[in-house]
PDB file of C-alpha atoms and ligand atoms in Angstrom:
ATOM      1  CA  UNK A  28       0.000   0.000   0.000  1.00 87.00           C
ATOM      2  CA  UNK A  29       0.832   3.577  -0.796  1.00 89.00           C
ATOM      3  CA  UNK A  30       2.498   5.311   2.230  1.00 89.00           C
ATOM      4  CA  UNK A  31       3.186   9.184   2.030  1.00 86.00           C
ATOM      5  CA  UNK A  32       6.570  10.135   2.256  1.00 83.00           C
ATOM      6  CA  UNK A  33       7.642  12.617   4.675  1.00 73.00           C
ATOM      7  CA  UNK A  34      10.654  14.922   3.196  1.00 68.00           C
ATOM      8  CA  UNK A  35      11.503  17.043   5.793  1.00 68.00           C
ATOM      9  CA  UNK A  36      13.165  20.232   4.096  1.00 67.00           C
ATOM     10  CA  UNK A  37      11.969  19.179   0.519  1.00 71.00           C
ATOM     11  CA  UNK A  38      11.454  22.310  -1.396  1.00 73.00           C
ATOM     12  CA  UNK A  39       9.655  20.825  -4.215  1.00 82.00           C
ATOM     13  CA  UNK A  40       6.508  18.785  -4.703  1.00 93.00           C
ATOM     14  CA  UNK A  41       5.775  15.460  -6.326  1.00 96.00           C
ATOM     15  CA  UNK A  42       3.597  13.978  -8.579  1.00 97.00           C
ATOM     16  CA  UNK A  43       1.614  10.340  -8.117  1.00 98.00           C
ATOM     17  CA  UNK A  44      -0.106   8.053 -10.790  1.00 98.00           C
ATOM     18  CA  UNK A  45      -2.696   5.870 -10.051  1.00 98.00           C
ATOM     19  CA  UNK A  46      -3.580   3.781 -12.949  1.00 98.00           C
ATOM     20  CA  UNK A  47      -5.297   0.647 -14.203  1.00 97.00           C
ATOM     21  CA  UNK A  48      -8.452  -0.690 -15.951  1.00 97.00           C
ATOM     22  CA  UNK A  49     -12.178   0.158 -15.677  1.00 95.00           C
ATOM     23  CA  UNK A  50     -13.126  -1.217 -12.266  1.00 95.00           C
ATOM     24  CA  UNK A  51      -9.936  -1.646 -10.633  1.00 96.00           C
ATOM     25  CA  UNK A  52     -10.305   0.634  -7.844  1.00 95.00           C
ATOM     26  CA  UNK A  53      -8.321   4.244  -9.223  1.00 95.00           C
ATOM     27  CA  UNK A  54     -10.875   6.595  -7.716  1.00 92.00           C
ATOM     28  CA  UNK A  55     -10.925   5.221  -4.495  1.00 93.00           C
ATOM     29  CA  UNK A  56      -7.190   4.873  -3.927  1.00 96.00           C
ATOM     30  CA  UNK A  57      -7.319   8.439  -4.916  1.00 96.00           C
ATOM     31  CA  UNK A  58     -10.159   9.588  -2.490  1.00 93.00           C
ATOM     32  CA  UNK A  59      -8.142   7.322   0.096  1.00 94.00           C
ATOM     33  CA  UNK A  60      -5.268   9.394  -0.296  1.00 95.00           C
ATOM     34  CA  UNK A  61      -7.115  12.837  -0.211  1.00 94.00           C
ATOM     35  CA  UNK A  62      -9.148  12.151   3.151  1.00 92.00           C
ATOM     36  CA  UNK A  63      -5.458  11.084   4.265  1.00 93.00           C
ATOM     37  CA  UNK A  64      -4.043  14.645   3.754  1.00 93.00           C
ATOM     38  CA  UNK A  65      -7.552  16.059   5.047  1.00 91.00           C
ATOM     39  CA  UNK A  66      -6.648  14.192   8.318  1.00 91.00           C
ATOM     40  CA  UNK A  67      -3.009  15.840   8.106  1.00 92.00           C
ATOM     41  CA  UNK A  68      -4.603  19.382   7.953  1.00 93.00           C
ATOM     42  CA  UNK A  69      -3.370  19.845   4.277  1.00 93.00           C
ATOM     43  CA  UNK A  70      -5.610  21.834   2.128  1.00 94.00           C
ATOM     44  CA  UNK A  71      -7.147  19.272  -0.602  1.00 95.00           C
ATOM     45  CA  UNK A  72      -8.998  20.354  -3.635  1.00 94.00           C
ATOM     46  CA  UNK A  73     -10.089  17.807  -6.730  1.00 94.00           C
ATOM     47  CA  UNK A  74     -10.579  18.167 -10.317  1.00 96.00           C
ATOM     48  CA  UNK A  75     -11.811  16.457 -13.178  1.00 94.00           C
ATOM     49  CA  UNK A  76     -12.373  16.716 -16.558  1.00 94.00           C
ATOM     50  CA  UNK A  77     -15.926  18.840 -17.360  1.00 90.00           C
ATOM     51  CA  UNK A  78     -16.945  16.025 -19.912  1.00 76.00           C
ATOM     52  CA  UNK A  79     -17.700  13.019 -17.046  1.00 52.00           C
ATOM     53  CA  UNK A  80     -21.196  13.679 -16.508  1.00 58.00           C
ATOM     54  CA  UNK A  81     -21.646   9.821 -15.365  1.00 55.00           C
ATOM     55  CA  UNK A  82     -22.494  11.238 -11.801  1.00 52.00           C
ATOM     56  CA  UNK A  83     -22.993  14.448  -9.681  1.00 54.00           C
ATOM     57  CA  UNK A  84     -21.925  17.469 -11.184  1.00 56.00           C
ATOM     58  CA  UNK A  85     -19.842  18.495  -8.315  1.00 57.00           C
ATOM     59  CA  UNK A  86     -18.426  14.863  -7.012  1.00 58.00           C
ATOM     60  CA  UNK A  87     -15.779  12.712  -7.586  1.00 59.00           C
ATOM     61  CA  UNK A  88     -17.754   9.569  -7.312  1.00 57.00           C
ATOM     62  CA  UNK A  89     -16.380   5.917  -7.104  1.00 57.00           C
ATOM     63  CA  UNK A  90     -18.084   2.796  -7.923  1.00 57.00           C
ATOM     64  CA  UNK A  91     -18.730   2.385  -4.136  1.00 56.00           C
ATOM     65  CA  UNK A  92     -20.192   5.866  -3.564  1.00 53.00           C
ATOM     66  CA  UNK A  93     -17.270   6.975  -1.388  1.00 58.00           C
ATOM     67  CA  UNK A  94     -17.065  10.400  -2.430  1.00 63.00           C
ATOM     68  CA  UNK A  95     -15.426  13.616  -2.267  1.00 74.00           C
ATOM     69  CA  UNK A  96     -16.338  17.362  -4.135  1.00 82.00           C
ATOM     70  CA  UNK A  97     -14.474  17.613  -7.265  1.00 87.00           C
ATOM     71  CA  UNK A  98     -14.435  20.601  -9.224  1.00 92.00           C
ATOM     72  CA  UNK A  99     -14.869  20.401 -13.210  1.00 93.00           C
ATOM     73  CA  UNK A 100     -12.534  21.962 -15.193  1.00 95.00           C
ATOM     74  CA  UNK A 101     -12.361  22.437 -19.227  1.00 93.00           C
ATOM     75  CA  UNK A 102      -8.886  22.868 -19.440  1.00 96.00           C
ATOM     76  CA  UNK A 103      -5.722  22.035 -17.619  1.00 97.00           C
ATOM     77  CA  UNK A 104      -4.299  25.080 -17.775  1.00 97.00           C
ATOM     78  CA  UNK A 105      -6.759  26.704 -15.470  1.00 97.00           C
ATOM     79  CA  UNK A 106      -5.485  24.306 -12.353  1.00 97.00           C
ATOM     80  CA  UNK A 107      -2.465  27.302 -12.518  1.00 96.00           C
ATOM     81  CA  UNK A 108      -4.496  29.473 -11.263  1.00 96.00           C
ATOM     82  CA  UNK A 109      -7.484  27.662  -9.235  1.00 96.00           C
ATOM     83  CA  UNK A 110      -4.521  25.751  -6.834  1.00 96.00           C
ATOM     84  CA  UNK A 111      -3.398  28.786  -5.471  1.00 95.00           C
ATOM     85  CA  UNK A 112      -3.905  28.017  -1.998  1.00 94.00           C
ATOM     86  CA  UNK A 113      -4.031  24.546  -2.017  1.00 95.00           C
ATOM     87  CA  UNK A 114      -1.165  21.994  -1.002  1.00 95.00           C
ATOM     88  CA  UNK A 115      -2.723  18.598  -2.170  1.00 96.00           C
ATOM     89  CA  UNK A 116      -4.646  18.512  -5.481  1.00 97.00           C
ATOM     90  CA  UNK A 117      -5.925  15.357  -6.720  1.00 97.00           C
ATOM     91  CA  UNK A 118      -7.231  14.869 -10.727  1.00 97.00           C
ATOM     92  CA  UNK A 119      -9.616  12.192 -11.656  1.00 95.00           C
ATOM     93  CA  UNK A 120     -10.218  10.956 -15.141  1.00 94.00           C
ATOM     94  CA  UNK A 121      -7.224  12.742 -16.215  1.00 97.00           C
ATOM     95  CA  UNK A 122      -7.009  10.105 -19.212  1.00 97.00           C
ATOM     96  CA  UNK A 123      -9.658  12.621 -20.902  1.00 95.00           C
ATOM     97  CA  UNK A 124      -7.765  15.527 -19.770  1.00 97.00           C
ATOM     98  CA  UNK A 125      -5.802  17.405 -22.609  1.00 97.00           C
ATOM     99  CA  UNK A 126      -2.117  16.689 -23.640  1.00 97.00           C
ATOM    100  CA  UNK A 127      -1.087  19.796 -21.244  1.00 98.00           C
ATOM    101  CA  UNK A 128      -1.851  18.287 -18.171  1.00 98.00           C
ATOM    102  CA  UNK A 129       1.966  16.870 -17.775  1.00 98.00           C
ATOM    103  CA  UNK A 130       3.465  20.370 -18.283  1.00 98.00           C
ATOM    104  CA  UNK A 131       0.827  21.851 -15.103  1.00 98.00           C
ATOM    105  CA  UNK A 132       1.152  19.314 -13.154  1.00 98.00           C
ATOM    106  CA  UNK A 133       5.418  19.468 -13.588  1.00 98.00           C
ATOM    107  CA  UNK A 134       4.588  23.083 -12.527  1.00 97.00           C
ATOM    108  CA  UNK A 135       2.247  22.752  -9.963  1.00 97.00           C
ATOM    109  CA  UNK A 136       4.816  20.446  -8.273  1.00 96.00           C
ATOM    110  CA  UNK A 137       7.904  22.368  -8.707  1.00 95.00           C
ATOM    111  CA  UNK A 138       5.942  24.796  -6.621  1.00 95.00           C
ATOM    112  CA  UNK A 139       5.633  22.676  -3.994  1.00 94.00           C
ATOM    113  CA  UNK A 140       2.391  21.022  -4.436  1.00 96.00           C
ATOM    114  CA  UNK A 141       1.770  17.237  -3.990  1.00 96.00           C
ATOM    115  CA  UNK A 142      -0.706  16.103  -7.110  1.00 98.00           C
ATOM    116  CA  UNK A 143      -1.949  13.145  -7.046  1.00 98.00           C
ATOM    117  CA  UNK A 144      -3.320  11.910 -10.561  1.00 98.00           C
ATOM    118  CA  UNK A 145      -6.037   8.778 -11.451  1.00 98.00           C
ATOM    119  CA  UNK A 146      -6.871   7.709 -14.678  1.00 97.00           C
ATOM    120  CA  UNK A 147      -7.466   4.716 -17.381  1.00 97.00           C
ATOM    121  CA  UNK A 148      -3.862   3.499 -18.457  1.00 97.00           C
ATOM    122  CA  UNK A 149      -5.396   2.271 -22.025  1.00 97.00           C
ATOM    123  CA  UNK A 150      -8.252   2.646 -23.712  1.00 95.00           C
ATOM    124  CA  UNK A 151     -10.714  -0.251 -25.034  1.00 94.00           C
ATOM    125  CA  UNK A 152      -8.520  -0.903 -27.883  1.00 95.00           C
ATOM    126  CA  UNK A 153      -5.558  -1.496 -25.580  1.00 96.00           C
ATOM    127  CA  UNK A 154      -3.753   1.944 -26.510  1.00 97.00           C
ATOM    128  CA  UNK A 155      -2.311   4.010 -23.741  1.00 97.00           C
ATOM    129  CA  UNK A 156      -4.919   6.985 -23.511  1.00 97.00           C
ATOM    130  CA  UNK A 157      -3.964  10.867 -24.032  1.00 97.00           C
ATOM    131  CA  UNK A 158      -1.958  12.398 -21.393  1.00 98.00           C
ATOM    132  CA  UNK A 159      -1.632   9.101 -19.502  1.00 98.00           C
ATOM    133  CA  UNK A 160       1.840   8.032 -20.830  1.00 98.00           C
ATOM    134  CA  UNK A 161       3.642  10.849 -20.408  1.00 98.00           C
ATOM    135  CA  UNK A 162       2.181  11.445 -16.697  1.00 98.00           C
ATOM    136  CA  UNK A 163       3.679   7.917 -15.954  1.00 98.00           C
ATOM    137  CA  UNK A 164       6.668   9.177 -17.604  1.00 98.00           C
ATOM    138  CA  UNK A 165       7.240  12.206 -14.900  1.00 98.00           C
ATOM    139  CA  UNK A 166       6.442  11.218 -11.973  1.00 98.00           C
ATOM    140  CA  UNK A 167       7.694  10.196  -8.382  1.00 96.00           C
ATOM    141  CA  UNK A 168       5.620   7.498  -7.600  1.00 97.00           C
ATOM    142  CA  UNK A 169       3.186   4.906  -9.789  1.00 98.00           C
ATOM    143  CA  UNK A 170       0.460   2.540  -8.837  1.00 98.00           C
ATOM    144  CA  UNK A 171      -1.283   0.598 -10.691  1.00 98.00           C
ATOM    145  CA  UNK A 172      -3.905  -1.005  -9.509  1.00 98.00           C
ATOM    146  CA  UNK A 173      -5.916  -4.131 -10.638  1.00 97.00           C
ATOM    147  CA  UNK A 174      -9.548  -5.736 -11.446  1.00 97.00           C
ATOM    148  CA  UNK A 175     -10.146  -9.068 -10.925  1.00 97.00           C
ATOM    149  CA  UNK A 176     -11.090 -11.047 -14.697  1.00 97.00           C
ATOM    150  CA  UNK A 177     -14.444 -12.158 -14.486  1.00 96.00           C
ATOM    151  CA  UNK A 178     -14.075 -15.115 -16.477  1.00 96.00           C
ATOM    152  CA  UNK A 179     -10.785 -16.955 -15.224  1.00 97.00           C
ATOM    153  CA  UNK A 180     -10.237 -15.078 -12.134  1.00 97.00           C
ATOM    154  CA  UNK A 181      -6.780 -13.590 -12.535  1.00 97.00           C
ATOM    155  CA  UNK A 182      -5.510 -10.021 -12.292  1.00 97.00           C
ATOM    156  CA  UNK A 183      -7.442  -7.770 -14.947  1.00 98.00           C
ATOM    157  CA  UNK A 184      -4.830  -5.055 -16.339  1.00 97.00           C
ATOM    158  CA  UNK A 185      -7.680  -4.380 -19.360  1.00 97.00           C
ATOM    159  CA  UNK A 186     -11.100  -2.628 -19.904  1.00 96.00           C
ATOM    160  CA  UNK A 187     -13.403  -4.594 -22.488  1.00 95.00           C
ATOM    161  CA  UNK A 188     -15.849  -2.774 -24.032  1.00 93.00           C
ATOM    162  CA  UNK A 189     -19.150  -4.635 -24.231  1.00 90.00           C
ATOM    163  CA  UNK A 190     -21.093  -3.174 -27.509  1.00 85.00           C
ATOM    164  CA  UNK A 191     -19.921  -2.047 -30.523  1.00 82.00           C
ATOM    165  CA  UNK A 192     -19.700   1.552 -30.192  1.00 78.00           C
ATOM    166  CA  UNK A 193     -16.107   3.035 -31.815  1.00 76.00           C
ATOM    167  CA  UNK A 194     -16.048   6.215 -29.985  1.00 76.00           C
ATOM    168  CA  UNK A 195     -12.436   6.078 -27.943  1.00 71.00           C
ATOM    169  CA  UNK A 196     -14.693   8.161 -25.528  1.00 71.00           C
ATOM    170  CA  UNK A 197     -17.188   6.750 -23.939  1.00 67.00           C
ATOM    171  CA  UNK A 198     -18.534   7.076 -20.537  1.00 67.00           C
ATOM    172  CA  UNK A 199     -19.979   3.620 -18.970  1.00 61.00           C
ATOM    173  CA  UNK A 200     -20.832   1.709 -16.616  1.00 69.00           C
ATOM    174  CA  UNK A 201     -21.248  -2.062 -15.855  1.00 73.00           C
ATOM    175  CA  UNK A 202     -23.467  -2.286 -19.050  1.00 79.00           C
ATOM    176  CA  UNK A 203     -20.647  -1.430 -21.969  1.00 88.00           C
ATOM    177  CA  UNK A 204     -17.317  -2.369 -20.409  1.00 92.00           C
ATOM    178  CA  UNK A 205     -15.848  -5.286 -18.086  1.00 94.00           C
ATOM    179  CA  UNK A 206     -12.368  -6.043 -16.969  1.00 96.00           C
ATOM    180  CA  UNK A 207     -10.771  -8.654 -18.453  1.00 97.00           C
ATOM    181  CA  UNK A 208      -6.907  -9.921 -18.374  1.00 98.00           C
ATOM    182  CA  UNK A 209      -4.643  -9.943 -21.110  1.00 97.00           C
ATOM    183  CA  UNK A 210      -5.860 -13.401 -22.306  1.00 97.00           C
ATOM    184  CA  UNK A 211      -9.324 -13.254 -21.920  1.00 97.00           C
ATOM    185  CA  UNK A 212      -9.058  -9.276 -23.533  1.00 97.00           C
ATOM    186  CA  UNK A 213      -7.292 -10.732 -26.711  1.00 96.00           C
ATOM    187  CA  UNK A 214      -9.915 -13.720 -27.245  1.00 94.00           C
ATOM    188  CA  UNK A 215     -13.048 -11.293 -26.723  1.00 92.00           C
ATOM    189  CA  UNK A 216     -11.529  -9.457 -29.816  1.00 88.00           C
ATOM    190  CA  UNK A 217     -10.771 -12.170 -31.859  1.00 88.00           C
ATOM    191  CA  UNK A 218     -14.414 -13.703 -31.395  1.00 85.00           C
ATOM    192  CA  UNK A 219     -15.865 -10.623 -32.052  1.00 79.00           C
ATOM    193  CA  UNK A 220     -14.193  -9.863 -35.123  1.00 73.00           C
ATOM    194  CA  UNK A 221     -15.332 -13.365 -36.183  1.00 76.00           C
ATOM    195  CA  UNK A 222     -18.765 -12.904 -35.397  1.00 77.00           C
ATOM    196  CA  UNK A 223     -18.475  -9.158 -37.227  1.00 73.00           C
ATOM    197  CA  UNK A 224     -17.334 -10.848 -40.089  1.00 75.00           C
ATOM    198  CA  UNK A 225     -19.664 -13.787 -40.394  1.00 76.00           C
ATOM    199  CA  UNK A 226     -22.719 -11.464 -39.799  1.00 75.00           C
ATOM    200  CA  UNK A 227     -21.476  -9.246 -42.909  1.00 75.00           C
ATOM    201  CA  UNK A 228     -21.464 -12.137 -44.605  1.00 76.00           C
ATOM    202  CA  UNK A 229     -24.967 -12.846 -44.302  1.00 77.00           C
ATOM    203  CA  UNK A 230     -25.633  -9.589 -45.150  1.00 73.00           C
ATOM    204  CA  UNK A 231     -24.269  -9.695 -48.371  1.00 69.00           C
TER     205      UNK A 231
HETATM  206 ZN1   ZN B 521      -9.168 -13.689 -17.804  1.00 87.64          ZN
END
């Protein structure tokens, strides 16, 4: 588990990742962190991107309802200014965040700030999503936490999608994605592009 490290005399921040699939528990490793700080008097604020309208407009919300305010923002750029006076500043979703979001956060920590970023480490086709990478890339610490595969058990590092939308945004639930491991990712495509190809078939 995630302990915070205590730098006495540090003059910089630091920035952690917490990554993995749909369902693997990013949002409330992130929440677990923030009502840490809370406890440790630091002055927490959250953000996330203004495009996850899943839930409450104003809430970082987990699959197990164990939330905490968030504020939604349309740009990254704008955390500059709105983290002022705040030590601790979490980001959720930042997978939908713009390609910016490395260079603020590098900036936001240099100024002493500890950020503490969640998001999706691929999309549904398997492809590291938008600022992800290079967030992994630059900073301190990394977590990546896991699912469990619903259909042999082991450790699910990937997020399935369940119909056949294409959009590489797409908020869901339960109903369109699941989260599979490697193995059980890989055969769900290959069936389904069977099944695609067999029912164009018929069509024709
Ligand atoms: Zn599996």
């Amino acid at each position: 588990m995630f302990l915070e490290p205590n730098f006495k005399g540090q003059r910089s921040g630091w920035i952690e990742v917490i990554c993995g699939s749909m369902f693997s528990g990013k949002t409330e490793e992130l929440i677990r962190r923030l009502k840490r700080a809370r406890i440790a008097n630091q002055k927490v604020e959250i953000f996330k991107p203004q495009l996850d309208k899943r839930y409450d407009e104003k809430k970082v919300v987990s699959h197990d309802a164990n939330s905490i305010k968030a504020i939604p923002i349309e740009h990254s750029s704008i955390l500059l200014e709105l983290t002022e006076n705040i030590s601790v500043v979490g980001i959720d979703e930042a997978q939908f965040f713009d390609e910016q979001l490395p260079e603020i956060c590098q900036a936001l920590a240099l100024k002493g700030k500890r950020i503490i970023v969640a998001g999706l480490d691929m999309d549904f086709r398997g492809r590291p999503f938008g600022p992800m990478p290079a967030l992994l890339a630059v900073a301190e610490y990394i977590t990546k936490v896991h699912a469990i595969c619903p259909h042999c058990g082991n450790l699910a590092t990937h997020s399935y999608r369940l119909t056949e939308e294409d959009d590489t945004v797409l908020l869901g639930e339960k109903d369109r994605y699941e989260p599979r491991c490697r193995t059980c990712y890989h055969m769900g495509n290959i069936l389904n592009f069977h099944v695609k190809k067999q029912t164009d078939k018929a069509k024709t």
